CSV table of C-alpha atoms and ligand atoms in Angstrom, one decimal:
chain,number,residue,atom,x,y,z
A,230,MET,CA,-28.1,-13.4,1.5
A,231,ARG,CA,-29.6,-10.0,1.0
A,232,ASP,CA,-30.2,-8.5,-2.3
A,233,MET,CA,-30.4,-4.8,-1.8
A,234,ILE,CA,-28.1,-2.1,-0.4
A,235,PHE,CA,-29.2,-0.6,2.9
A,236,ALA,CA,-30.1,3.1,2.5
A,237,ASP,CA,-27.7,5.7,3.9
A,238,THR,CA,-30.0,7.9,5.9
A,239,PHE,CA,-29.4,11.1,7.9
A,240,ARG,CA,-29.3,8.9,11.0
A,241,HIS,CA,-26.6,6.8,9.5
A,242,LYS,CA,-24.6,9.9,8.5
A,243,GLY,CA,-25.0,11.3,12.0
A,244,LEU,CA,-23.7,8.1,13.6
A,245,ARG,CA,-20.9,8.0,11.1
A,246,ASN,CA,-19.8,11.6,11.9
A,247,ARG,CA,-19.7,10.8,15.6
A,248,MET,CA,-17.5,7.7,14.8
A,249,LEU,CA,-15.2,10.0,12.8
A,250,GLU,CA,-15.0,12.5,15.6
A,251,ASN,CA,-13.8,9.8,17.9
A,252,LEU,CA,-11.3,8.6,15.3
A,253,ALA,CA,-10.0,12.2,14.9
A,254,GLU,CA,-9.4,12.3,18.7
A,255,LYS,CA,-7.4,9.1,18.4
A,256,GLY,CA,-5.0,10.9,15.9
A,257,ILE,CA,-6.5,9.8,12.6
A,258,ASN,CA,-5.8,12.4,9.9
A,259,SER,CA,-8.4,14.1,7.7
A,260,ARG,CA,-7.4,12.3,4.5
A,261,ILE,CA,-8.3,9.0,6.1
A,262,LEU,CA,-11.4,10.4,7.8
A,263,ASP,CA,-12.7,11.8,4.5
A,264,ALA,CA,-12.4,8.4,2.8
A,265,MET,CA,-14.2,6.8,5.7
A,266,ARG,CA,-16.9,9.4,5.6
A,267,GLU,CA,-17.7,8.2,2.0
A,268,VAL,CA,-18.2,4.6,3.1
A,269,PRO,CA,-21.4,3.7,4.9
A,270,ARG,CA,-20.1,1.0,7.2
A,271,HIS,CA,-23.6,-0.4,7.9
A,272,GLN,CA,-23.9,-1.5,4.3
A,273,PHE,CA,-21.2,-4.1,5.0
A,274,PHE,CA,-23.2,-5.6,7.9
A,275,PRO,CA,-25.2,-8.8,7.5
A,276,ASP,CA,-28.5,-7.3,8.8
A,277,GLN,CA,-30.0,-3.8,9.1
A,278,ALA,CA,-31.0,-4.7,12.7
A,279,PHE,CA,-27.4,-4.0,13.6
A,280,LEU,CA,-27.5,-0.3,12.6
A,281,GLU,CA,-26.5,1.0,16.0
A,282,LYS,CA,-23.5,-1.4,16.1
A,283,ALA,CA,-22.1,-0.3,12.7
A,284,TYR,CA,-20.8,3.0,14.0
A,285,GLU,CA,-19.5,1.8,17.4
A,286,ASP,CA,-15.8,0.9,17.6
A,287,ILE,CA,-16.3,-2.8,17.6
A,288,ALA,CA,-15.5,-5.7,15.3
A,289,PHE,CA,-18.6,-7.7,14.2
A,290,LYS,CA,-19.4,-11.2,12.9
A,291,ILE,CA,-20.0,-11.3,9.2
A,292,GLY,CA,-20.5,-15.0,8.7
A,293,ALA,CA,-18.2,-17.9,7.8
A,294,GLY,CA,-16.5,-17.4,11.2
A,295,GLN,CA,-15.1,-14.1,10.1
A,296,THR,CA,-15.4,-10.5,11.4
A,297,ILE,CA,-15.4,-6.9,10.0
A,298,SER,CA,-12.5,-5.1,11.6
A,299,HIS,CA,-13.0,-2.4,14.2
A,300,PRO,CA,-13.4,1.0,12.5
A,301,SER,CA,-10.3,2.2,14.5
A,302,THR,CA,-8.3,-0.7,13.2
A,303,VAL,CA,-9.3,0.1,9.6
A,304,ALA,CA,-8.4,3.7,10.2
A,305,ILE,CA,-5.0,3.0,11.8
A,306,GLN,CA,-4.1,0.4,9.1
A,307,THR,CA,-5.1,2.7,6.3
A,308,GLN,CA,-3.2,5.6,7.8
A,309,LEU,CA,-0.1,3.5,8.2
A,310,LEU,CA,-0.4,2.2,4.6
A,311,ASP,CA,-0.7,5.8,3.4
A,312,PRO,CA,-2.2,5.0,0.0
A,313,GLN,CA,-1.5,7.5,-2.8
A,314,LYS,CA,-3.4,8.0,-6.1
A,315,GLY,CA,-2.3,5.7,-8.8
A,316,GLU,CA,-0.5,3.2,-6.6
A,317,LYS,CA,-1.1,-0.5,-6.9
A,318,VAL,CA,-2.5,-1.8,-3.6
A,319,LEU,CA,-3.0,-5.4,-2.6
A,320,GLU,CA,-5.3,-6.3,0.3
A,321,ILE,CA,-5.1,-9.8,1.9
A,322,GLY,CA,-8.5,-10.8,3.5
A,323,THR,CA,-11.3,-9.1,1.7
A,324,GLY,CA,-13.8,-10.2,4.4
A,325,SER,CA,-16.9,-7.9,4.4
A,326,GLY,CA,-15.3,-5.6,1.8
A,327,TYR,CA,-15.4,-2.6,4.2
A,328,GLN,CA,-11.6,-2.0,4.2
A,329,THR,CA,-11.6,-2.6,0.5
A,330,ALA,CA,-14.2,0.1,0.0
A,331,VAL,CA,-12.2,2.6,2.1
A,332,LEU,CA,-9.0,1.9,0.1
A,333,SER,CA,-10.9,2.4,-3.1
A,334,LYS,CA,-11.6,6.1,-2.2
A,335,PHE,CA,-7.8,6.9,-2.6
A,336,GLY,CA,-7.8,6.4,-6.4
A,337,VAL,CA,-5.5,3.4,-6.2
A,338,LYS,CA,-5.4,0.4,-8.4
A,339,LEU,CA,-6.9,-2.1,-6.0
A,340,PHE,CA,-6.6,-5.9,-5.7
A,341,SER,CA,-7.9,-8.1,-2.9
A,342,ILE,CA,-7.8,-11.8,-2.0
A,343,GLU,CA,-10.2,-13.8,0.2
A,344,ARG,CA,-9.8,-17.5,0.9
A,345,GLN,CA,-13.4,-18.1,2.3
A,346,HIS,CA,-15.4,-19.0,-0.8
A,347,GLU,CA,-18.8,-18.1,0.8
A,348,LEU,CA,-17.5,-14.6,1.8
A,349,PHE,CA,-15.7,-14.1,-1.5
A,350,VAL,CA,-19.0,-14.7,-3.5
A,351,LYS,CA,-21.1,-12.5,-1.2
A,352,THR,CA,-18.7,-9.6,-1.0
A,353,LYS,CA,-17.9,-9.7,-4.7
A,354,LYS,CA,-21.6,-9.1,-5.3
A,355,LEU,CA,-21.9,-6.4,-2.8
A,356,LEU,CA,-18.8,-4.5,-4.0
A,357,GLU,CA,-20.2,-4.7,-7.6
A,358,GLU,CA,-23.5,-3.3,-6.5
A,359,LEU,CA,-21.8,-0.5,-4.6
A,360,ASP,CA,-19.7,0.2,-7.8
A,361,ILE,CA,-16.4,-0.2,-5.9
A,362,LYS,CA,-13.6,-0.6,-8.4
A,363,VAL,CA,-11.4,-3.6,-7.3
A,364,ARG,CA,-10.2,-6.9,-8.7
A,365,LEU,CA,-11.1,-9.6,-6.3
A,366,PHE,CA,-9.5,-13.0,-6.1
A,367,PHE,CA,-10.5,-16.2,-4.4
A,368,GLY,CA,-7.2,-17.7,-3.2
A,369,ASP,CA,-4.5,-17.9,-0.6
A,370,GLY,CA,-3.1,-14.6,0.6
A,371,TYR,CA,0.2,-16.2,1.6
A,372,GLN,CA,0.9,-16.5,-2.1
A,373,GLY,CA,-0.1,-12.9,-2.9
A,374,GLN,CA,-1.2,-12.4,-6.5
A,375,THR,CA,1.8,-12.7,-8.9
A,376,ALA,CA,-0.3,-11.8,-12.1
A,377,PHE,CA,-0.4,-8.1,-11.0
A,378,ALA,CA,2.7,-7.9,-8.9
A,379,PRO,CA,4.7,-5.9,-7.9
A,380,TYR,CA,2.6,-3.6,-5.6
A,381,ASN,CA,3.4,-0.3,-4.1
A,382,LYS,CA,1.4,-1.2,-1.0
A,383,ILE,CA,0.2,-4.4,0.6
A,384,LEU,CA,-2.3,-4.5,3.5
A,385,VAL,CA,-2.9,-7.7,5.4
A,386,THR,CA,-6.1,-7.7,7.4
A,387,ALA,CA,-5.8,-11.0,9.3
A,388,GLY,CA,-3.2,-12.0,12.0
A,389,ALA,CA,-0.2,-13.6,10.3
A,390,PRO,CA,2.0,-16.1,12.4
A,391,PHE,CA,5.0,-14.9,10.2
A,392,ILE,CA,5.6,-12.5,7.4
A,393,PRO,CA,4.8,-14.3,4.1
A,394,PRO,CA,7.9,-14.3,1.9
A,395,ALA,CA,5.8,-14.1,-1.3
A,396,LEU,CA,4.4,-10.8,-0.1
A,397,ILE,CA,7.8,-9.3,0.5
A,398,ASP,CA,8.8,-10.5,-3.0
A,399,GLN,CA,5.8,-8.8,-4.5
A,400,LEU,CA,6.5,-5.4,-2.9
A,401,LEU,CA,8.1,-2.8,-5.1
A,402,PRO,CA,11.3,-1.0,-3.9
A,403,GLY,CA,10.0,2.1,-2.2
A,404,GLY,CA,6.9,0.1,-1.2
A,405,ARG,CA,5.3,-0.6,2.1
A,406,MET,CA,3.5,-3.5,3.7
A,407,VAL,CA,1.2,-3.2,6.8
A,408,ILE,CA,0.7,-6.5,8.6
A,409,PRO,CA,-0.4,-7.7,12.0
A,410,VAL,CA,2.1,-10.4,13.1
A,411,GLY,CA,1.7,-12.9,15.9
A,412,GLU,CA,0.2,-16.2,16.8
A,413,GLY,CA,-2.8,-16.6,19.2
A,414,SER,CA,-5.2,-13.9,19.9
A,415,LYS,CA,-2.8,-10.9,19.8
A,416,GLN,CA,-0.7,-9.5,17.1
A,417,VAL,CA,1.7,-6.5,16.8
A,418,MET,CA,1.2,-4.2,13.8
A,419,HIS,CA,4.3,-4.2,11.6
A,420,VAL,CA,5.0,-1.6,9.0
A,421,ILE,CA,7.6,-2.9,6.6
A,422,ASP,CA,9.3,-0.5,4.2
A,423,LYS,CA,11.2,-1.9,1.3
A,424,LEU,CA,14.0,0.5,0.4
A,425,GLU,CA,15.2,1.2,-3.1
A,426,ASP,CA,18.2,-1.1,-2.6
A,427,GLY,CA,15.7,-3.9,-1.6
A,428,SER,CA,16.6,-3.9,2.1
A,429,LEU,CA,13.7,-3.9,4.7
A,430,VAL,CA,13.0,-1.5,7.5
A,431,GLU,CA,10.5,-2.6,10.1
A,432,ASN,CA,8.5,-0.5,12.6
A,433,LEU,CA,6.1,-1.7,15.2
A,434,HIS,CA,2.7,0.1,16.0
A,435,GLY,CA,1.0,-1.5,18.9
A,436,GLU,CA,-1.1,-4.6,19.7
A,437,PHE,CA,-4.3,-5.6,17.9
A,438,SER,CA,-6.5,-8.7,17.8
A,439,PHE,CA,-7.3,-10.1,14.4
A,440,VAL,CA,-8.8,-13.4,13.1
A,441,PRO,CA,-5.9,-15.6,11.9
A,442,LEU,CA,-4.4,-15.6,8.4
A,443,LEU,CA,-5.1,-19.3,7.7
A,444,GLN,CA,-2.6,-21.5,5.9
A,445,ASP,CA,-4.7,-24.5,5.0
A,446,ARG,CA,-7.5,-24.5,2.4
A,447,ASN,CA,-10.3,-24.8,5.0
B,654,SAH,N1,-10.7,-6.4,5.7
B,654,SAH,C1,-11.8,-7.2,6.3
B,654,SAH,C2,-11.3,-8.0,7.5
B,654,SAH,C3,-11.9,-9.3,7.5
B,654,SAH,S1,-11.2,-10.4,8.7
B,654,SAH,C4,-13.0,-6.3,6.6
B,654,SAH,O1,-12.8,-5.1,6.7
B,654,SAH,O2,-14.1,-6.9,6.8
B,654,SAH,C5,-9.9,-11.2,7.8
B,654,SAH,C6,-10.3,-11.9,6.5
B,654,SAH,O3,-9.1,-12.6,6.1
B,654,SAH,C7,-11.4,-13.0,6.7
B,654,SAH,O4,-12.4,-12.7,5.8
B,654,SAH,C8,-10.7,-14.3,6.4
B,654,SAH,O5,-11.5,-15.3,5.7
B,654,SAH,C9,-9.5,-13.8,5.5
B,654,SAH,N2,-8.4,-14.8,5.4
B,654,SAH,C10,-7.9,-15.6,6.4
B,654,SAH,N3,-6.8,-16.2,5.9
B,654,SAH,C11,-6.6,-15.9,4.6
B,654,SAH,C12,-5.7,-16.2,3.6
B,654,SAH,N4,-4.7,-17.1,3.8
B,654,SAH,N5,-5.8,-15.6,2.4
B,654,SAH,C13,-6.8,-14.7,2.1
B,654,SAH,N6,-7.7,-14.3,3.1
B,654,SAH,C14,-7.6,-14.9,4.3
């Protein structure tokens, strides 16, 4: 485990700007791009040797069999979630902490759950060092986090075989959940809006490939 934060050099900033230009071409709006500009993605990588990789549109292994999501996936999920200042946001699957860091730039009250203990410990330390304000939990995302529920927004960053009922319960009326749903290697991005009367409206936003949202402890 590393014990220092990788510097954010001009070179990193240049590569990041190029990444953001590509995301803008894909229809990502400036509010999301501005948040992503503030987060040096390479700082969430396991090794500085992967500098060039950090700003390509690829997922990357971060240990414990898990991956940091593609920057385009983070951008699209964040745009669909549409986080607003002051909202309570729950993320399922902290992973590297990159998506967590991006969400933190919107002035939300942020909560995130990770079930892999090794990653949980490593990422908690990194996010503290980076001064990212978030409450992290080691636990099972299928259960959500009742202590701080309900949430305005819930973002699931692993592929769910079904929509976890506890997460629907913990969503506020007027709230929204973004969740990739599907078994196997492909999922369809679902945006689920809970209306004021408690009814649900579902919209689909294309195919993605996530690591699975696991149901057993290990
Ligand atoms: N947001 C992360 C994506 C990491 S991949 C990032 O940007 O790096 C998905 C993460 O979900 C993995 O870290 C995996 O360990 C975690 N995960 C899988 N099943 C889970 C569950 N049931 N509860 C919480 N986290 C889970």
